[in-house]
Amino acid sequence: MRVLAENFSSATQSLGSSWLRTTLTTLGMIIGVGSVSLLTSIGLGVQQEVTEQVQNLGANLVFVVPGKLDNNSTPNPLALMGVSTLTSRDVEQLRTLPSVHRVTPLIFVGAAVDHEGQTRTSFVIATAASWFEMRKRPLAEGRVFTESEENERVCVLAQAEREAIFGEHAAIGKTLMVQGVPFRVIGVLHEEPASALFGGNGFENAVYLPAGAVQNAIARVQINRIIVQSNPSASPETVLDQISGALKGSHEGAEDFGVMTQKQILGTIYRLMSIVTSLLTGLTSISLVVAGIGVMNIMLMTVTERTHEIGIRMAVGARRRDIFMQFLAEALVITLIGGMLGLLTSGGISVLVRKYSPLHPIITPAVVAMAFGVCVAVGLVFGTVPAWRASRLHPIDSLRHE
């Protein structure tokens, strides 16, 4: 342990004597470790928000989507964007199941919202009154529409939409136009935090319309999702089997739909995020390779410059192993210093990203451990060749070197 401490102390003194060259070499490690740590922390932050967004929808939820799922329980993207196979008959069929507590359709109405000549691009959702029981949010003003009003032209606004459309003026009782159809505002939901996952198209920016009224008044709308809340006493396997059986009967045996639990949805999203994060991390890791090559280059130059010193050390009894450890320690010191500064840099950038963007990076102990692990790996891989070269020098030839 004492020998190791002496090697690191000697390495620090040697690198300090050529501080400018050391600083430039360390800069590559700062960029490499900082970028990898930042991307990883952003990925963890998005993953946490995805989990919160899905779990905030409520407990015991099952999601029915158009199109058959693949073997990994992943929906077909083309089926999600194309003509939906879900119908009002499916909704009514699911409501009769004993394992089902609530059912609500979701219709994504592709339309802007007009009020007194002002147009606002909003996230317009047509749904049933049971949606407000599944995803309970406190009211800031008015009330939500009831089951008896699902064919009435009324609407409920998220707080962000109420402020964007009406500003300081009263919203209750006013009329909004959606695809030329008037809807009267009867309620405003309490404010909720903005979503980095959905950006400006999250629930905090939603306008809620009754599904029946939208289907009667607006042409070419379709049910995009059906959300089912199961009875707590029913087992998940029973719920999924009953839902699948009911929908197959409604679709004359065709399995042109998918049934997903929250766990499956999170698993699908995590897989997609893992692919994207791995790709980005792989690209930024190129900077680590470049930094490692820089470390190797500077250490090879150092070996050449200090050949005479190496000869003297060998002449007074230093073993090849001692020379090897000395130069390997210098490479590790460069990479560790660069790693620590890179981690601090990514932490500072994470604070700025959290403050000035909708993303919320999370630096965990695992991220810190990964950063230091990368530093040690780069130091060992790219410092071994220069250290081995230094240890293989012949003492007599080294002493003759000027």
Short mmCIF file of C-alpha atoms in Angstrom, two decimals:
data_model
loop_
_atom_site.label_atom_id
_atom_site.label_comp_id
_atom_site.label_asym_id
_atom_site.label_seq_id
_atom_site.Cartn_x
_atom_site.Cartn_y
_atom_site.Cartn_z
CA MET A 1 0.00 0.00 0.00
CA ARG A 2 2.90 2.33 0.82
CA VAL A 3 4.53 1.59 -2.55
CA LEU A 4 1.26 2.36 -4.33
CA ALA A 5 0.92 5.67 -2.50
CA GLU A 6 4.51 6.55 -3.40
CA ASN A 7 3.84 5.75 -7.07
CA PHE A 8 0.78 8.03 -7.16
CA SER A 9 2.66 10.79 -5.32
CA SER A 10 5.54 10.53 -7.76
CA ALA A 11 3.10 10.50 -10.68
CA THR A 12 1.38 13.65 -9.43
CA GLN A 13 4.71 15.49 -9.07
CA SER A 14 5.87 14.39 -12.52
CA LEU A 15 2.63 15.46 -14.20
CA GLY A 16 2.66 18.77 -12.31
CA SER A 17 6.09 19.60 -13.74
CA SER A 18 4.56 19.63 -17.25
CA TRP A 19 1.15 21.01 -16.23
CA LEU A 20 0.18 22.51 -19.59
CA ARG A 21 0.63 19.25 -21.46
CA THR A 22 -1.16 17.39 -18.67
CA THR A 23 -4.07 19.85 -18.77
CA LEU A 24 -4.55 19.46 -22.52
CA THR A 25 -4.44 15.67 -22.19
CA THR A 26 -6.92 15.76 -19.30
CA LEU A 27 -9.33 17.88 -21.35
CA GLY A 28 -10.13 14.91 -23.56
CA MET A 29 -11.11 12.86 -20.51
CA ILE A 30 -13.24 15.70 -19.18
CA ILE A 31 -15.21 15.87 -22.43
CA GLY A 32 -15.55 12.11 -22.75
CA VAL A 33 -16.57 11.29 -19.19
CA GLY A 34 -18.74 14.42 -18.93
CA SER A 35 -20.73 13.63 -22.08
CA VAL A 36 -21.30 9.97 -21.18
CA SER A 37 -22.33 10.86 -17.60
CA LEU A 38 -24.67 13.61 -18.82
CA LEU A 39 -26.41 11.37 -21.36
CA THR A 40 -26.80 8.59 -18.81
CA SER A 41 -28.25 10.95 -16.19
CA ILE A 42 -30.69 12.43 -18.75
CA GLY A 43 -31.77 8.90 -19.70
CA LEU A 44 -32.38 8.03 -16.03
CA GLY A 45 -34.39 11.22 -15.57
CA VAL A 46 -36.60 10.49 -18.57
CA GLN A 47 -37.06 6.90 -17.41
CA GLN A 48 -38.22 8.10 -14.00
CA GLU A 49 -40.68 10.51 -15.57
CA VAL A 50 -42.04 7.83 -17.88
CA THR A 51 -42.68 5.65 -14.84
CA GLU A 52 -44.43 8.48 -13.00
CA GLN A 53 -46.56 9.40 -16.02
CA VAL A 54 -47.79 5.83 -16.47
CA GLN A 55 -48.32 5.19 -12.77
CA ASN A 56 -50.16 8.49 -12.32
CA LEU A 57 -52.84 7.25 -14.68
CA GLY A 58 -54.08 5.12 -11.81
CA ALA A 59 -53.88 1.63 -10.38
CA ASN A 60 -55.11 -1.66 -11.88
CA LEU A 61 -55.19 -0.25 -15.42
CA VAL A 62 -55.20 -2.23 -18.65
CA PHE A 63 -54.70 -0.52 -22.01
CA VAL A 64 -56.34 -1.77 -25.19
CA VAL A 65 -54.65 -0.56 -28.38
CA PRO A 66 -55.43 -1.16 -32.08
CA GLY A 67 -53.31 -3.75 -33.87
CA LYS A 68 -51.87 -7.05 -32.66
CA LEU A 69 -48.85 -6.98 -30.34
CA ASP A 70 -45.61 -8.68 -31.33
CA ASN A 71 -43.83 -11.35 -29.30
CA ASN A 72 -42.27 -8.68 -27.05
CA SER A 73 -45.70 -7.19 -26.26
CA THR A 74 -44.82 -4.16 -28.38
CA PRO A 75 -47.61 -2.54 -30.41
CA ASN A 76 -47.26 -2.01 -34.13
CA PRO A 77 -46.50 1.72 -34.65
CA LEU A 78 -48.33 1.74 -38.00
CA ALA A 79 -51.43 0.26 -36.35
CA LEU A 80 -51.34 2.94 -33.64
CA MET A 81 -51.23 5.71 -36.26
CA GLY A 82 -53.55 4.17 -38.86
CA VAL A 83 -57.23 3.28 -38.90
CA SER A 84 -58.23 2.03 -35.46
CA THR A 85 -59.92 -1.33 -35.05
CA LEU A 86 -61.49 -0.29 -31.73
CA THR A 87 -65.18 0.60 -31.62
CA SER A 88 -67.89 1.76 -29.22
CA ARG A 89 -69.17 -1.81 -29.26
CA ASP A 90 -65.87 -2.90 -27.68
CA VAL A 91 -66.32 -0.34 -24.91
CA GLU A 92 -69.84 -1.57 -24.13
CA GLN A 93 -68.73 -5.20 -24.26
CA LEU A 94 -65.93 -4.58 -21.75
CA ARG A 95 -68.30 -2.82 -19.35
CA THR A 96 -70.25 -6.06 -18.91
CA LEU A 97 -67.26 -8.04 -17.61
CA PRO A 98 -67.35 -8.94 -13.89
CA SER A 99 -63.61 -8.28 -13.46
CA VAL A 100 -63.90 -4.74 -14.85
CA HIS A 101 -64.62 -1.75 -12.63
CA ARG A 102 -64.46 1.15 -15.09
CA VAL A 103 -63.96 1.55 -18.85
CA THR A 104 -63.25 4.69 -20.82
CA PRO A 105 -62.43 5.29 -24.48
CA LEU A 106 -59.81 7.80 -25.54
CA ILE A 107 -60.29 9.67 -28.81
CA PHE A 108 -57.44 11.91 -29.89
CA VAL A 109 -59.18 14.76 -31.68
CA GLY A 110 -56.78 16.30 -34.18
CA ALA A 111 -58.00 19.86 -33.99
CA ALA A 112 -57.08 23.33 -32.83
CA VAL A 113 -59.21 25.19 -30.31
CA ASP A 114 -60.73 28.54 -31.34
CA HIS A 115 -62.01 31.25 -29.04
CA GLU A 116 -63.07 34.69 -30.25
CA GLY A 117 -60.84 34.52 -33.31
CA GLN A 118 -57.79 33.22 -31.42
CA THR A 119 -56.53 29.74 -32.33
CA ARG A 120 -54.73 27.52 -29.87
CA THR A 121 -53.10 24.16 -30.68
CA SER A 122 -54.15 21.96 -27.78
CA PHE A 123 -54.12 18.30 -26.81
CA VAL A 124 -57.84 17.57 -27.34
CA ILE A 125 -59.08 14.30 -25.83
CA ALA A 126 -62.60 12.93 -26.05
CA THR A 127 -63.36 10.51 -23.26
CA ALA A 128 -66.01 9.29 -20.83
CA ALA A 129 -66.87 10.66 -17.39
CA SER A 130 -65.17 7.61 -15.84
CA TRP A 131 -61.80 9.03 -16.98
CA PHE A 132 -61.95 11.57 -14.16
CA GLU A 133 -62.44 8.72 -11.68
CA MET A 134 -59.49 6.77 -13.06
CA ARG A 135 -57.14 9.74 -13.17
CA LYS A 136 -58.30 11.84 -10.27
CA ARG A 137 -57.24 15.48 -10.36
CA PRO A 138 -58.53 18.22 -8.04
CA LEU A 139 -60.70 20.91 -9.58
CA ALA A 140 -59.68 24.56 -9.63
CA GLU A 141 -63.05 25.80 -10.96
CA GLY A 142 -66.44 24.35 -11.86
CA ARG A 143 -66.93 20.61 -12.27
CA VAL A 144 -66.29 17.70 -14.63
CA PHE A 145 -68.95 16.31 -16.93
CA THR A 146 -71.01 13.37 -15.69
CA GLU A 147 -72.19 10.16 -17.33
CA SER A 148 -75.52 11.77 -18.19
CA GLU A 149 -73.67 14.57 -20.03
CA GLU A 150 -71.53 12.38 -22.28
CA ASN A 151 -73.58 13.45 -25.29
CA GLU A 152 -73.60 17.14 -24.29
CA ARG A 153 -71.28 19.70 -25.89
CA VAL A 154 -69.39 20.62 -22.75
CA CYS A 155 -65.67 20.54 -21.95
CA VAL A 156 -63.15 20.56 -19.10
CA LEU A 157 -59.81 22.37 -19.37
CA ALA A 158 -56.43 21.76 -17.83
CA GLN A 159 -55.18 24.80 -15.91
CA ALA A 160 -52.45 25.54 -18.47
CA GLU A 161 -55.02 25.64 -21.29
CA ARG A 162 -57.37 27.82 -19.28
CA GLU A 163 -54.59 30.39 -18.74
CA ALA A 164 -53.39 30.23 -22.36
CA ILE A 165 -56.87 30.72 -23.83
CA PHE A 166 -58.59 33.00 -21.33
CA GLY A 167 -55.75 34.64 -19.43
CA GLU A 168 -57.16 36.61 -16.49
CA HIS A 169 -60.74 36.40 -17.77
CA ALA A 170 -63.35 33.94 -16.52
CA ALA A 171 -63.51 30.59 -18.34
CA ILE A 172 -66.59 28.91 -16.90
CA GLY A 173 -69.55 29.32 -19.22
CA LYS A 174 -67.48 30.45 -22.19
CA THR A 175 -67.55 28.62 -25.53
CA LEU A 176 -64.67 26.98 -27.40
CA MET A 177 -64.85 25.89 -31.03
CA VAL A 178 -63.37 22.50 -31.99
CA GLN A 179 -63.55 21.78 -35.73
CA GLY A 180 -66.37 24.30 -35.92
CA VAL A 181 -68.37 22.63 -33.12
CA PRO A 182 -69.05 24.70 -29.99
CA PHE A 183 -68.28 23.27 -26.55
CA ARG A 184 -69.14 25.09 -23.31
CA VAL A 185 -66.52 25.20 -20.54
CA ILE A 186 -67.90 23.74 -17.31
CA GLY A 187 -64.70 23.02 -15.34
CA VAL A 188 -60.98 23.65 -14.94
CA LEU A 189 -58.60 21.11 -13.42
CA HIS A 190 -56.00 22.10 -10.88
CA GLU A 191 -52.52 22.85 -12.21
CA GLU A 192 -50.13 19.95 -12.62
CA PRO A 193 -46.41 19.94 -13.48
CA ALA A 194 -45.33 20.03 -17.11
CA SER A 195 -44.24 16.78 -18.69
CA ALA A 196 -40.85 16.35 -20.36
CA LEU A 197 -42.17 13.10 -21.81
CA PHE A 198 -45.05 14.65 -23.74
CA GLY A 199 -43.72 18.23 -24.00
CA GLY A 200 -46.60 20.54 -24.89
CA ASN A 201 -48.94 17.60 -25.56
CA GLY A 202 -49.23 16.25 -22.03
CA PHE A 203 -52.23 16.09 -19.74
CA GLU A 204 -51.30 19.49 -18.31
CA ASN A 205 -52.23 20.97 -21.72
CA ALA A 206 -55.37 18.92 -22.40
CA VAL A 207 -58.91 19.87 -23.33
CA TYR A 208 -61.39 17.13 -22.37
CA LEU A 209 -64.58 16.59 -24.39
CA PRO A 210 -67.37 14.00 -23.91
CA ALA A 211 -66.77 11.08 -26.27
CA GLY A 212 -70.45 10.73 -27.24
CA ALA A 213 -70.75 14.39 -28.21
CA VAL A 214 -67.58 14.22 -30.32
CA GLN A 215 -68.68 11.04 -32.12
CA ASN A 216 -72.07 12.64 -32.90
CA ALA A 217 -70.78 16.05 -33.99
CA ILE A 218 -67.34 15.51 -35.58
CA ALA A 219 -66.84 13.29 -38.61
CA ARG A 220 -64.12 10.66 -39.03
CA VAL A 221 -63.11 10.38 -35.37
CA GLN A 222 -62.10 6.98 -34.04
CA ILE A 223 -61.41 5.39 -30.70
CA ASN A 224 -57.62 5.33 -30.37
CA ARG A 225 -57.34 3.64 -26.97
CA ILE A 226 -59.59 1.93 -24.44
CA ILE A 227 -58.52 2.10 -20.80
CA VAL A 228 -59.89 -0.51 -18.42
CA GLN A 229 -59.71 -0.31 -14.64
CA SER A 230 -60.06 -3.76 -13.15
CA ASN A 231 -61.63 -4.76 -9.86
CA PRO A 232 -58.91 -5.00 -7.17
CA SER A 233 -60.15 -8.47 -6.19
CA ALA A 234 -59.64 -9.89 -9.69
CA SER A 235 -56.30 -11.48 -10.54
CA PRO A 236 -54.36 -9.92 -13.45
CA GLU A 237 -54.46 -13.16 -15.42
CA THR A 238 -58.25 -13.35 -15.11
CA VAL A 239 -58.67 -9.72 -16.17
CA LEU A 240 -56.47 -10.11 -19.25
CA ASP A 241 -58.14 -13.37 -20.28
CA GLN A 242 -61.65 -11.90 -19.93
CA ILE A 243 -60.75 -8.73 -21.82
CA SER A 244 -59.09 -10.65 -24.66
CA GLY A 245 -62.01 -13.09 -24.86
CA ALA A 246 -64.61 -10.30 -24.95
CA LEU A 247 -62.76 -8.36 -27.64
CA LYS A 248 -62.27 -11.48 -29.80
CA GLY A 249 -66.00 -12.06 -29.62
CA SER A 250 -66.67 -8.44 -30.55
CA HIS A 251 -64.19 -8.70 -33.47
CA GLU A 252 -65.56 -12.04 -34.74
CA GLY A 253 -62.45 -13.93 -33.65
CA ALA A 254 -59.92 -11.55 -35.22
CA GLU A 255 -57.07 -10.60 -32.88
CA ASP A 256 -56.59 -7.13 -34.39
CA PHE A 257 -56.06 -5.49 -31.00
CA GLY A 258 -53.53 -5.53 -28.19
CA VAL A 259 -54.01 -5.70 -24.43
CA MET A 260 -51.22 -4.18 -22.34
CA THR A 261 -50.66 -3.75 -18.62
CA GLN A 262 -48.70 -0.87 -17.08
CA LYS A 263 -45.75 -3.21 -16.62
CA GLN A 264 -45.76 -4.14 -20.31
CA ILE A 265 -46.04 -0.50 -21.37
CA LEU A 266 -43.10 0.48 -19.17
CA GLY A 267 -41.11 -2.50 -20.46
CA THR A 268 -41.72 -1.46 -24.07
CA ILE A 269 -40.77 2.16 -23.40
CA TYR A 270 -37.67 1.11 -21.46
CA ARG A 271 -36.54 -1.11 -24.34
CA LEU A 272 -36.90 1.76 -26.82
CA MET A 273 -35.13 4.15 -24.46
CA SER A 274 -32.35 1.63 -23.88
CA ILE A 275 -31.73 1.39 -27.63
CA VAL A 276 -31.61 5.17 -28.04
CA THR A 277 -29.45 5.67 -24.94
CA SER A 278 -27.05 2.93 -25.99
CA LEU A 279 -26.72 4.48 -29.45
CA LEU A 280 -26.03 7.95 -28.07
CA THR A 281 -23.66 6.62 -25.42
CA GLY A 282 -21.81 4.64 -28.08
CA LEU A 283 -21.39 7.75 -30.19
CA THR A 284 -20.12 9.84 -27.28
CA SER A 285 -17.80 7.02 -26.21
CA ILE A 286 -15.77 7.78 -29.31
CA SER A 287 -14.52 10.84 -27.43
CA LEU A 288 -13.28 8.51 -24.67
CA VAL A 289 -11.30 6.49 -27.21
CA VAL A 290 -9.81 9.71 -28.59
CA ALA A 291 -8.97 10.81 -25.03
CA GLY A 292 -7.38 7.42 -24.34
CA ILE A 293 -5.23 7.69 -27.47
CA GLY A 294 -4.18 11.14 -26.26
CA VAL A 295 -3.17 9.68 -22.90
CA MET A 296 -1.17 6.94 -24.62
CA ASN A 297 0.53 9.46 -26.88
CA ILE A 298 1.54 11.76 -24.04
CA MET A 299 2.81 8.85 -21.94
CA LEU A 300 4.93 7.53 -24.82
CA MET A 301 6.45 10.99 -25.19
CA THR A 302 7.08 11.07 -21.45
CA VAL A 303 8.86 7.71 -21.58
CA THR A 304 11.13 8.99 -24.36
CA GLU A 305 11.91 12.22 -22.49
CA ARG A 306 12.64 10.41 -19.22
CA THR A 307 14.71 7.52 -20.60
CA HIS A 308 17.82 8.74 -18.77
CA GLU A 309 15.85 8.97 -15.49
CA ILE A 310 14.62 5.41 -16.01
CA GLY A 311 18.21 4.22 -16.48
CA ILE A 312 19.30 5.88 -13.23
CA ARG A 313 16.40 4.31 -11.31
CA MET A 314 17.26 0.87 -12.66
CA ALA A 315 20.95 1.39 -11.85
CA VAL A 316 20.15 2.05 -8.18
CA GLY A 317 17.94 -1.03 -7.85
CA ALA A 318 14.52 -0.27 -9.31
CA ARG A 319 12.88 -3.38 -10.76
CA ARG A 320 11.05 -3.52 -14.06
CA ARG A 321 7.83 -3.91 -12.10
CA ASP A 322 8.54 -0.66 -10.24
CA ILE A 323 9.08 1.23 -13.50
CA PHE A 324 5.93 -0.30 -14.98
CA MET A 325 3.81 0.70 -11.96
CA GLN A 326 5.25 4.22 -11.92
CA PHE A 327 4.19 5.02 -15.47
CA LEU A 328 0.88 3.17 -15.19
CA ALA A 329 0.13 5.26 -12.09
CA GLU A 330 0.78 8.44 -14.08
CA ALA A 331 -1.73 7.34 -16.74
CA LEU A 332 -4.29 6.53 -14.04
CA VAL A 333 -3.78 9.91 -12.35
CA ILE A 334 -4.45 11.71 -15.65
CA THR A 335 -7.64 9.74 -16.33
CA LEU A 336 -8.93 9.98 -12.73
CA ILE A 337 -8.40 13.75 -12.59
CA GLY A 338 -10.10 14.09 -15.97
CA GLY A 339 -12.94 11.85 -14.80
CA MET A 340 -13.56 13.83 -11.62
CA LEU A 341 -13.57 17.12 -13.50
CA GLY A 342 -15.79 15.59 -16.20
CA LEU A 343 -18.25 14.38 -13.56
CA LEU A 344 -18.33 17.83 -11.95
CA THR A 345 -18.84 19.39 -15.38
CA SER A 346 -21.74 17.07 -16.19
CA GLY A 347 -23.24 17.86 -12.77
CA GLY A 348 -23.10 21.59 -13.51
CA ILE A 349 -24.62 21.12 -16.97
CA SER A 350 -27.33 18.89 -15.45
CA VAL A 351 -28.32 21.75 -13.14
CA LEU A 352 -28.63 24.09 -16.12
CA VAL A 353 -30.58 21.51 -18.14
CA ARG A 354 -32.97 20.99 -15.22
CA LYS A 355 -33.45 24.74 -14.83
CA TYR A 356 -33.81 25.80 -18.45
CA SER A 357 -35.38 22.75 -20.14
CA PRO A 358 -38.19 20.26 -19.44
CA LEU A 359 -35.63 17.47 -18.89
CA HIS A 360 -34.64 16.41 -15.36
CA PRO A 361 -31.28 14.60 -15.34
CA ILE A 362 -30.56 12.38 -12.34
CA ILE A 363 -26.99 11.73 -11.19
CA THR A 364 -27.07 8.59 -9.08
CA PRO A 365 -24.28 6.73 -7.24
CA ALA A 366 -24.34 4.26 -10.16
CA VAL A 367 -23.53 7.10 -12.59
CA VAL A 368 -20.64 8.23 -10.37
CA ALA A 369 -19.34 4.65 -10.09
CA MET A 370 -19.64 4.22 -13.87
CA ALA A 371 -17.66 7.43 -14.46
CA PHE A 372 -14.80 6.31 -12.20
CA GLY A 373 -14.92 2.81 -13.67
CA VAL A 374 -14.53 4.28 -17.16
CA CYS A 375 -11.59 6.38 -15.97
CA VAL A 376 -9.79 3.38 -14.48
CA ALA A 377 -10.48 1.29 -17.59
CA VAL A 378 -9.15 3.97 -19.95
CA GLY A 379 -6.08 4.49 -17.76
CA LEU A 380 -5.32 0.77 -17.63
CA VAL A 381 -5.96 0.09 -21.33
CA PHE A 382 -4.15 3.09 -22.78
CA GLY A 383 -1.46 3.36 -20.08
CA THR A 384 -0.27 -0.23 -20.25
CA VAL A 385 1.68 0.05 -23.51
CA PRO A 386 3.76 3.12 -22.46
CA ALA A 387 4.37 1.60 -19.00
CA TRP A 388 5.43 -1.74 -20.53
CA ARG A 389 7.74 0.07 -22.96
CA ALA A 390 9.35 1.98 -20.08
CA SER A 391 9.86 -1.20 -18.07
CA ARG A 392 11.54 -2.99 -21.02
CA LEU A 393 14.26 -0.35 -21.49
CA HIS A 394 17.84 -1.58 -20.95
CA PRO A 395 19.60 0.21 -18.05
CA ILE A 396 22.91 0.79 -19.93
CA ASP A 397 21.18 2.09 -23.09
CA SER A 398 18.94 4.30 -20.96
CA LEU A 399 21.91 5.87 -19.15
CA ARG A 400 23.55 6.69 -22.48
CA HIS A 401 20.38 8.43 -23.72
CA GLU A 402 20.55 12.22 -23.76
#
